[in-house]
PDB file of C-alpha atoms in Angstrom:
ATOM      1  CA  UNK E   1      54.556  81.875  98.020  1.00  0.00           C
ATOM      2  CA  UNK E   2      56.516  79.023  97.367  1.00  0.00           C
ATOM      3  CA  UNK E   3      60.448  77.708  97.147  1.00  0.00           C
ATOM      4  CA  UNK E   4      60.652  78.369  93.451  1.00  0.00           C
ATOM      5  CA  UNK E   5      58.682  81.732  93.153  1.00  0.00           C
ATOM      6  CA  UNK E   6      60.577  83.002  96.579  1.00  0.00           C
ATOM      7  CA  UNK E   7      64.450  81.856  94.436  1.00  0.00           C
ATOM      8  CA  UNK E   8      63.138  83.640  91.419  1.00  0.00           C
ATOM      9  CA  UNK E   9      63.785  87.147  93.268  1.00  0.00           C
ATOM     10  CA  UNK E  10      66.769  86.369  94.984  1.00  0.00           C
ATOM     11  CA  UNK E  11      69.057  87.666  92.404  1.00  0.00           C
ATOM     12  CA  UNK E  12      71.807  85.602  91.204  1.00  0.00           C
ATOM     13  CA  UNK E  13      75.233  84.990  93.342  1.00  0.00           C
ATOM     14  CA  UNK E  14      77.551  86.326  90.650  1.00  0.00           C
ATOM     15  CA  UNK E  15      74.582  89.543  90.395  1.00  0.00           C
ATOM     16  CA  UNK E  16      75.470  90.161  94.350  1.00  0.00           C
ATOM     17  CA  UNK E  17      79.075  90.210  93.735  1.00  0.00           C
ATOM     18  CA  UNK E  18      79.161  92.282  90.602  1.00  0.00           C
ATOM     19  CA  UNK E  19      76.839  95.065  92.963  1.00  0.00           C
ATOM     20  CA  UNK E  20      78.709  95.301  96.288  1.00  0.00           C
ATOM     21  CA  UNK E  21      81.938  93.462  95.199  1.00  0.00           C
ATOM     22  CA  UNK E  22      83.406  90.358  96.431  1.00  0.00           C
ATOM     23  CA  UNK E  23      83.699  88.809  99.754  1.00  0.00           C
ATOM     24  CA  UNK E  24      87.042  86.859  99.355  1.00  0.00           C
ATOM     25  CA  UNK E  25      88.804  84.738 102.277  1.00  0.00           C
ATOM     26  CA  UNK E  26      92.141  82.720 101.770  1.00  0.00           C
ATOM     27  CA  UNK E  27      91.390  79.070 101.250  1.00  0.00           C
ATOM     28  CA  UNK E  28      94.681  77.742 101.154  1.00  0.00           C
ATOM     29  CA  UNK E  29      98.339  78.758 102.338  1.00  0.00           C
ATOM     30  CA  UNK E  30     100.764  77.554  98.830  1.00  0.00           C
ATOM     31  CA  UNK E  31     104.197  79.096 100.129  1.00  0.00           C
ATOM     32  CA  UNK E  32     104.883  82.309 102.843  1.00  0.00           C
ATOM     33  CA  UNK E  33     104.557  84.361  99.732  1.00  0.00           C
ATOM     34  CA  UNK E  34     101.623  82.354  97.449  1.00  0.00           C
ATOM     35  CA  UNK E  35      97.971  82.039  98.113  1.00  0.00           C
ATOM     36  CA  UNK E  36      94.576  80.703  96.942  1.00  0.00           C
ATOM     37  CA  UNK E  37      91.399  82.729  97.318  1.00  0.00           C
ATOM     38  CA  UNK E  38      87.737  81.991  97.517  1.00  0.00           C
ATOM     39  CA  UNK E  39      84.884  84.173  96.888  1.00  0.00           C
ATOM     40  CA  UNK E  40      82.365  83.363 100.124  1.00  0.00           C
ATOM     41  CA  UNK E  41      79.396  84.276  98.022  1.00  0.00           C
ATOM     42  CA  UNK E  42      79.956  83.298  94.709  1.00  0.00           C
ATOM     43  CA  UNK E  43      82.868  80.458  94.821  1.00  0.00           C
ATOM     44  CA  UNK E  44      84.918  82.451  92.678  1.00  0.00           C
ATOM     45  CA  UNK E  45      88.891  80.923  93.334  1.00  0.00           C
ATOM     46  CA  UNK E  46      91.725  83.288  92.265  1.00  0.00           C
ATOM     47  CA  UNK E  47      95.594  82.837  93.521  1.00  0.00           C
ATOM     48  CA  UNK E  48      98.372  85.224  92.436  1.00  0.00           C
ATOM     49  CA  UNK E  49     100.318  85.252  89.570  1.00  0.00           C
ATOM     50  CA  UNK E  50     104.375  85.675  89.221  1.00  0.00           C
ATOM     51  CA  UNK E  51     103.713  89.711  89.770  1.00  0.00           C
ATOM     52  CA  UNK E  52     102.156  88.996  93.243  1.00  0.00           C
ATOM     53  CA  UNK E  53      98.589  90.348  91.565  1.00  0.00           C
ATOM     54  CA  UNK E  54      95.516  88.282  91.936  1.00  0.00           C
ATOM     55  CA  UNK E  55      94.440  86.493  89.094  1.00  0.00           C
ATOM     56  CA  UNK E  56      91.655  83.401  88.360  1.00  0.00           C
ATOM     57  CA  UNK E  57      92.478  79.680  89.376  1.00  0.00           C
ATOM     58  CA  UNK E  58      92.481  77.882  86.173  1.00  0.00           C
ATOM     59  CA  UNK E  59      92.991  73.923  86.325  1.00  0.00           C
ATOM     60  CA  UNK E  60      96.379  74.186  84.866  1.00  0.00           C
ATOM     61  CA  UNK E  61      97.615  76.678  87.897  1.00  0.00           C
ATOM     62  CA  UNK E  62      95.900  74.716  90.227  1.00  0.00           C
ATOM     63  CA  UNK E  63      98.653  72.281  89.120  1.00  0.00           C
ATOM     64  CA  UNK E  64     101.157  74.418  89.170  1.00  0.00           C
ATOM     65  CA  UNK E  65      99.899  75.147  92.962  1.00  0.00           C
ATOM     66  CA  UNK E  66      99.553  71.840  93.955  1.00  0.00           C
ATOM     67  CA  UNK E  67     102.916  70.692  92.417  1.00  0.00           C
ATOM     68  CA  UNK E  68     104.040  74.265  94.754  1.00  0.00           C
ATOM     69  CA  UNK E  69     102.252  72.489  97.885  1.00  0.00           C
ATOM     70  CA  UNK E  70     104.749  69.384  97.223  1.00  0.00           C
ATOM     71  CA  UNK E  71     108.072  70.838  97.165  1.00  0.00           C
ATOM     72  CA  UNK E  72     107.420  73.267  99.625  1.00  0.00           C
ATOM     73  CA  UNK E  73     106.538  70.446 101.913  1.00  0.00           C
ATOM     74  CA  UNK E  74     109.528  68.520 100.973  1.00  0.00           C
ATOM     75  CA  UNK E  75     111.996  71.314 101.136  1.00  0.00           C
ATOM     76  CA  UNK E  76     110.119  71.987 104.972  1.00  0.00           C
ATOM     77  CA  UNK E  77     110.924  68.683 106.299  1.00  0.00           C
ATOM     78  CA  UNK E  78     114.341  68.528 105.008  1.00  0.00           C
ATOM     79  CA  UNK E  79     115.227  71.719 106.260  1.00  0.00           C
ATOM     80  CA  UNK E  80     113.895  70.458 110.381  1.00  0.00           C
ATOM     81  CA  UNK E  81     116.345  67.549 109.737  1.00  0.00           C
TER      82      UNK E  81
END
């Protein structure tokens, strides 16, 4: 049996996740309070949304995260001095 015939009954990632659910870790700290997720098995991202419930990570909040990330920093280090 070969590579190809051996893939062909592995079932699909998203298949395994939709059967015994997903396997998700955070990926990345935003705030104290804000979050990004990652699906280990599938690479499904979600963060939270303004009623703290998990939702998926579309490019435009992944700005909105990222643009988070900043002034959080920012607000950190002036804070220390």
């Amino acid at each position: 049996m070969d590579l190809f015939e051996m893939k062909k009954l592995i079932p699909s990632k998203k298949m395994i996740c939709s059967f015994f659910g997903h396997k998700i870790i955070t990926s990345r700290n935003i705030t104290n309070h804000l979050k990004e997720y990652k699906c280990t098995v599938c690479n499904m991202e979600l963060t939270n949304d303004e009623e703290g419930s998990l939702t998926f990570l579309t490019p435009e909040l992944k700005e909105v995260n990222e643009a988070l990330v900043n002034f959080y920093q920012k607000k950190l280090l002036v804070k220390q001095h």
